Amino acid sequence: MAFDLIIIGSGPAGYVAAIRAGQVGLKTAIIEKSKIGGMCLNWGCIPTKALLESAKKLEAVKGAAAFGIDGIDKDKLTFNWPTALKRSDRIVKRLTKGVEFLLKKNGVEIIAGDAEITSQTSVTVDNRLLETKYIMIASGSRPEPPGYTLPKGMTIGIGYLLQLEQLPEKPSVLGSGPHAVELAQFFKMAGKDVKMLVPGSEEDFLPGMDPYLVDFVKKTFKKSKIDILFFSTLEGGSGGGLSVDGTEVACDGLINALGRKAVIPSSRIEFELEDGFLKVDDFLRTNYENIYAVGDVNGRSYLAHAASAQGLHAVNVIGGFKEPFDDTRVPLNMYTSPEIASVGFSEPEVEELGYSYKVTEFPLTANGKALIEGHTEGLVRIISEKKYGEVLGVQIVAEHATDMIAEAALVLRLEGTVFDVANTIHAHPTVSEIFMEAGFAAFDQPIHK
Amino acid sequence: MRYIFKFPDIGEGIAEGKILTWYVKKGQAIKAGDPLVKMETDKVVTDIPSPREGVIAAVFGSEGEVINVGDPLVEIEIEGVEGEAAQEVAAEAAETRKHLTEEPIDEKGFGVVGTLEVAGDSAYLPAGEEGRPAPAAPAEAPLKKSLATPVARAMAKDMGIDIDRVPGTGPGARVLKKDIASYYENIQKGKGKPKGEAAPPVSPVEYQPLSQIRKTIAKNMTRSKHNAAHMTVFEEVEVSALVRLRTDYKEKFAKEGLKFSYMPFIIKAAAEGLKSHPVLNSELDLENDRMIYKKNYNINIAVDTAEGLVVPVVRDADRLSIREITIKIAEIAEKARERKLTLEDMKDGTFTVTNYGAIAGTYGVPVINYPQAAILGIGRILKEPVVKNDEIVVGHVLPLSLSVDHRIVDGGDAARFLLRVKELLSDPVSLLLV
């Protein structure tokens, strides 16, 4: 029985593509060797954010007295890791069940097992040969091993973290990206004595992110007393902890949030690679015209929503769509406290592209809703081009920045201008009003300043 | 108030027209009757006058663009007219239009030689709105508006690009920034290459858009050949007397600035021939199972212009003197070459004369100016040996080629008509006496 499309991997790239393919009438199969939903649903975005939310709740309850809540004994407040984990599990189960249901509803055959690509038009799963017109590789990535000589049992992968019965008391988070920052903050909020270990120097911290936001994160860490250690050598310390550039650092668990590497399914045909990832063209095709690679495995992004967008795009290309995939407008979220989100170009990027631009910002300090919620730390920055006022990039720091960024993403997608932002009526009281104000600031005077 | 003036139905079922020249631009004050734009329709080139006094608020369409009847041409800001008065103006505009559309439509037979019929025929062109009640003209008919992103709009405005002309590549054909950029680039490319650049390879073919006149000629020729059963009769006329007459009076006419040619005689002879052979001045009306015999003798003459052949008409040729026809021909020929012919100059023809001999050629097989019944082709007058009184002498021979629609004109009719024309031309004085 021949398929139109076989998708390898059921993460946010694969399962979204599969549902779409089913919707448009392609006879589709999806092969998963582990759990439906992939990294994102099972070990990544969803459980980590669920646990982060538990930690944030703890913070919120600690500060609840100021809101008029009596009866809170701060000394008795502790973080119950097993309960938080159970809650996270429930969320994950519910979501993965939902995905499974949607796949079936759209006629996608779910096949459990290890896939091997046996030819340009065939895949085997446990000796079952499947023939197909198109193949989509969405097998994702896994954390790169740290590559340092460390005491046995010291290193904890993110997936393994979720299986721990209790959290380390003095964790260190190894990495330089958004996930590492989130994890470090998580441990801090959960009451742990956490350190962040960043290989290299200051410039290697949060690569690709606007310097303004990087500075903001550094300041936040300083305020909440999270040390960031930039290092060149890392090894086991004499006291059972770590030795970072020769200095002893107490540590009972090193969370590996370093770079990731592609998980490439076994194959009897050869694929072209680039830095260990499957090389794709602008239409997300590998060196075989009918074989696509979407999501982490092609190395273009590690973000779940980018992976889903790629999956959808690839299905559209199969259906005859002729536009290249555009990943300049992928929002980047950090579930820190406050949250940080950005979309579009950063300031160094617009400078390099030669735009004549301006940056306008508006703080949360005078925003009614922010005051009400007690989260006045934050701001909106709009990078706009001067001639037509086109919005090129938006950065938001706010308690709900990760939700607010959608408005900015839409403005960018529609090639909107600061005039559109300013003249869009924003409801009051909302935190999003600051977006409108920053729009006004770009060509006129903001109202509440 | 603002008033949108639309490309009016200038009569005769014209459905579309090409904007040749704008006389006005945005911000310009105009009076009623001032020319707004020069339009080329498939029949004529004509100026469209402003219906109102005011200030031009917007000009729609660019030169070279083909627009339909009813498409907006200009928006006029009429000062001091508001409220009810504004409605009156709108109503008045609707009324004017109604008058235009209610005029009886009689567009049989003018056109381009051998073809020629009327461009507005509904079988070939969109029928327009004639015959239907005029819609109450909305004072502000919205233009077709492109879906476009805000930046694309700002760029288009800045670059002077009409965004409604830019093909959009975004979802729902939305015009994006890059669409404006590539449109602009194409315009720039079209404006000539910088010096010093290598000449592009010469293409073996060249593409040129059809002019309205050429489009009409093509349609009409096909229609004539498709419908009429063409049959052609040839004849020679010894016209020494006519040649002598012309030589004698040429100078005299020249003094008055008139070119004295053979054409007036031929037209006059044809008109006389038609009078005695009405079937050649008729039309077959199959739809109603009848013949239409025409009682006026309006002779189309083919005029060669740079854009193609046009066929203005000499009205009531039977009632005009040779001298009057001469003046009339000079007038319409000049108008034709300057592209100033109006519909009035072209409509209602009943028979056509084409004088290819003025350039070269003895005999031809002219294509009937459908739905007329016949067309007379005039060849080049040549000095030839002729037999007169059993002697071979030098004579002047005029070759005639008569094409008829054999469905209605029998061979005998055709020959008898030719004979009559021949008699009149070989004895030109008789033409002055009829």
CSV table of N, CA and C in Angstrom, one decimal, chain A residues 269-330:
chain,number,residue,atom,x,y,z
A,269,ILE,N,20.2,5.7,1.6
A,269,ILE,CA,20.6,6.7,0.7
A,269,ILE,C,21.3,7.9,1.4
A,270,GLU,N,22.2,8.5,0.7
A,270,GLU,CA,23.0,9.5,1.4
A,270,GLU,C,22.4,10.9,1.3
A,271,PHE,N,22.4,11.6,2.5
A,271,PHE,CA,22.0,12.9,2.6
A,271,PHE,C,23.1,13.9,2.7
A,272,GLU,N,22.9,15.1,2.1
A,272,GLU,CA,23.9,16.1,2.3
A,272,GLU,C,23.7,16.8,3.6
A,273,LEU,N,24.8,16.9,4.4
A,273,LEU,CA,24.7,17.5,5.7
A,273,LEU,C,25.4,18.9,5.7
A,274,GLU,N,25.0,19.7,6.7
A,274,GLU,CA,25.7,20.9,6.9
A,274,GLU,C,25.9,21.1,8.4
A,275,ASP,N,27.1,21.1,8.9
A,275,ASP,CA,27.4,21.2,10.4
A,275,ASP,C,26.6,20.1,11.1
A,276,GLY,N,26.4,19.0,10.5
A,276,GLY,CA,25.8,17.9,11.2
A,276,GLY,C,24.3,17.9,11.1
A,277,PHE,N,23.7,18.9,10.4
A,277,PHE,CA,22.3,18.9,10.2
A,277,PHE,C,21.9,18.6,8.8
A,278,LEU,N,20.7,18.2,8.5
A,278,LEU,CA,20.3,17.9,7.1
A,278,LEU,C,20.2,19.2,6.4
A,279,LYS,N,20.9,19.3,5.2
A,279,LYS,CA,20.9,20.5,4.5
A,279,LYS,C,19.6,20.6,3.6
A,280,VAL,N,19.0,21.7,3.7
A,280,VAL,CA,17.8,21.9,2.9
A,280,VAL,C,17.9,23.2,2.1
A,281,ASP,N,17.1,23.2,1.1
A,281,ASP,CA,17.0,24.5,0.3
A,281,ASP,C,15.9,25.4,0.8
A,282,ASP,N,15.6,26.5,0.1
A,282,ASP,CA,14.6,27.4,0.7
A,282,ASP,C,13.2,26.8,0.8
A,283,PHE,N,13.0,25.7,0.1
A,283,PHE,CA,11.7,25.1,0.1
A,283,PHE,C,11.7,23.9,1.1
A,284,LEU,N,12.8,23.8,1.9
A,284,LEU,CA,12.9,22.8,2.9
A,284,LEU,C,13.1,21.4,2.3
A,285,ARG,N,13.6,21.3,1.1
A,285,ARG,CA,13.9,20.0,0.5
A,285,ARG,C,15.4,19.7,0.7
A,286,THR,N,15.6,18.4,0.9
A,286,THR,CA,17.0,17.9,1.1
A,286,THR,C,17.5,17.8,-0.3
A,287,ASN,N,18.7,17.1,-0.5
A,287,ASN,CA,19.2,16.9,-1.8
A,287,ASN,C,18.4,15.9,-2.7
A,288,TYR,N,17.3,15.4,-2.1
A,288,TYR,CA,16.3,14.6,-2.9
A,288,TYR,C,15.1,15.5,-3.0
A,289,GLU,N,14.6,15.6,-4.3
A,289,GLU,CA,13.5,16.6,-4.5
A,289,GLU,C,12.3,16.2,-3.7
A,290,ASN,N,12.0,14.9,-3.5
A,290,ASN,CA,10.8,14.5,-2.8
A,290,ASN,C,11.0,14.3,-1.3
A,291,ILE,N,12.2,14.6,-0.8
A,291,ILE,CA,12.4,14.3,0.6
A,291,ILE,C,12.7,15.7,1.3
A,292,TYR,N,11.8,16.0,2.3
A,292,TYR,CA,11.9,17.2,3.0
A,292,TYR,C,12.5,17.0,4.4
A,293,ALA,N,13.1,18.0,4.9
A,293,ALA,CA,13.5,18.0,6.3
A,293,ALA,C,13.0,19.2,7.0
A,294,VAL,N,12.3,19.0,8.1
A,294,VAL,CA,11.7,20.2,8.8
A,294,VAL,C,12.0,20.1,10.3
A,295,GLY,N,12.0,21.2,10.9
A,295,GLY,CA,12.2,21.3,12.4
A,295,GLY,C,13.7,21.2,12.7
A,296,ASP,N,14.0,20.9,13.9
A,296,ASP,CA,15.4,20.9,14.4
A,296,ASP,C,16.4,20.2,13.5
A,297,VAL,N,15.9,19.1,12.9
A,297,VAL,CA,16.9,18.3,12.1
A,297,VAL,C,17.6,19.0,11.0
A,298,ASN,N,17.0,20.1,10.5
A,298,ASN,CA,17.7,20.9,9.5
A,298,ASN,C,18.5,22.1,10.0
A,299,GLY,N,18.5,22.2,11.3
A,299,GLY,CA,19.3,23.2,12.0
A,299,GLY,C,19.0,24.7,11.7
A,300,ARG,N,17.8,24.9,11.1
A,300,ARG,CA,17.4,26.3,10.9
A,300,ARG,C,16.9,27.0,12.1
A,301,SER,N,16.4,26.3,13.1
A,301,SER,CA,15.8,26.8,14.3
A,301,SER,C,15.6,25.7,15.3
A,302,TYR,N,15.6,26.0,16.6
A,302,TYR,CA,15.3,25.0,17.6
A,302,TYR,C,13.9,25.3,18.2
A,303,LEU,N,13.2,26.2,17.6
A,303,LEU,CA,11.9,26.6,18.2
A,303,LEU,C,10.7,25.7,17.7
A,304,ALA,N,9.9,25.3,18.6
A,304,ALA,CA,8.8,24.5,18.2
A,304,ALA,C,7.9,25.1,17.2
A,305,HIS,N,7.6,26.4,17.4
A,305,HIS,CA,6.6,27.1,16.4
A,305,HIS,C,7.3,27.3,15.1
A,306,ALA,N,8.6,27.4,15.0
A,306,ALA,CA,9.3,27.5,13.7
A,306,ALA,C,9.2,26.1,13.0
A,307,ALA,N,9.3,25.1,13.9
A,307,ALA,CA,9.3,23.7,13.3
A,307,ALA,C,7.9,23.5,12.7
A,308,SER,N,6.9,23.8,13.4
A,308,SER,CA,5.5,23.6,12.9
A,308,SER,C,5.3,24.4,11.6
A,309,ALA,N,5.8,25.7,11.6
A,309,ALA,CA,5.6,26.5,10.4
A,309,ALA,C,6.3,25.8,9.2
A,310,GLN,N,7.5,25.3,9.5
A,310,GLN,CA,8.2,24.6,8.4
A,310,GLN,C,7.5,23.4,7.9
A,311,GLY,N,6.9,22.6,8.9
A,311,GLY,CA,6.1,21.4,8.5
A,311,GLY,C,5.0,21.8,7.6
A,312,LEU,N,4.2,22.9,8.0
A,312,LEU,CA,3.1,23.3,7.2
A,312,LEU,C,3.6,23.8,5.8
A,313,HIS,N,4.7,24.5,5.8
A,313,HIS,CA,5.2,25.0,4.5
A,313,HIS,C,5.6,23.9,3.6
A,314,ALA,N,6.2,22.9,4.1
A,314,ALA,CA,6.6,21.7,3.3
A,314,ALA,C,5.4,21.1,2.7
A,315,VAL,N,4.3,20.9,3.5
A,315,VAL,CA,3.1,20.3,2.9
A,315,VAL,C,2.6,21.2,1.8
A,316,ASN,N,2.6,22.5,2.0
A,316,ASN,CA,2.2,23.4,1.0
A,316,ASN,C,3.0,23.3,-0.3
A,317,VAL,N,4.3,23.2,-0.1
A,317,VAL,CA,5.2,23.0,-1.3
A,317,VAL,C,4.9,21.7,-2.1
A,318,ILE,N,4.6,20.7,-1.3
A,318,ILE,CA,4.2,19.4,-2.0
A,318,ILE,C,2.9,19.7,-2.8
A,319,GLY,N,2.0,20.6,-2.2
A,319,GLY,CA,0.8,20.9,-2.9
A,319,GLY,C,1.0,21.9,-4.1
A,320,GLY,N,2.2,22.3,-4.3
A,320,GLY,CA,2.4,23.2,-5.4
A,320,GLY,C,2.7,24.7,-5.1
A,321,PHE,N,2.8,25.0,-3.8
A,321,PHE,CA,3.1,26.3,-3.4
A,321,PHE,C,4.5,26.7,-3.8
A,322,LYS,N,4.8,27.9,-4.3
A,322,LYS,CA,6.1,28.2,-4.9
A,322,LYS,C,6.9,29.2,-4.1
A,323,GLU,N,6.4,29.6,-2.9
A,323,GLU,CA,7.2,30.6,-2.2
A,323,GLU,C,8.2,29.9,-1.3
A,324,PRO,N,9.4,30.5,-1.2
A,324,PRO,CA,10.4,30.0,-0.2
A,324,PRO,C,10.0,30.2,1.2
A,325,PHE,N,10.5,29.4,2.1
A,325,PHE,CA,10.1,29.5,3.5
A,325,PHE,C,10.8,30.8,4.1
A,326,ASP,N,10.0,31.6,4.8
A,326,ASP,CA,10.5,32.8,5.3
A,326,ASP,C,10.6,32.7,6.8
A,327,ASP,N,11.8,32.7,7.4
A,327,ASP,CA,11.9,32.5,8.8
A,327,ASP,C,12.5,33.8,9.5
A,328,THR,N,12.2,34.9,8.8
A,328,THR,CA,12.7,36.2,9.4
A,328,THR,C,11.7,36.7,10.5
A,329,ARG,N,10.5,36.1,10.5
A,329,ARG,CA,9.5,36.7,11.5
A,329,ARG,C,9.1,35.6,12.5
A,330,VAL,N,10.0,34.8,12.9
A,330,VAL,CA,9.7,33.8,13.9
A,330,VAL,C,9.8,34.4,15.3
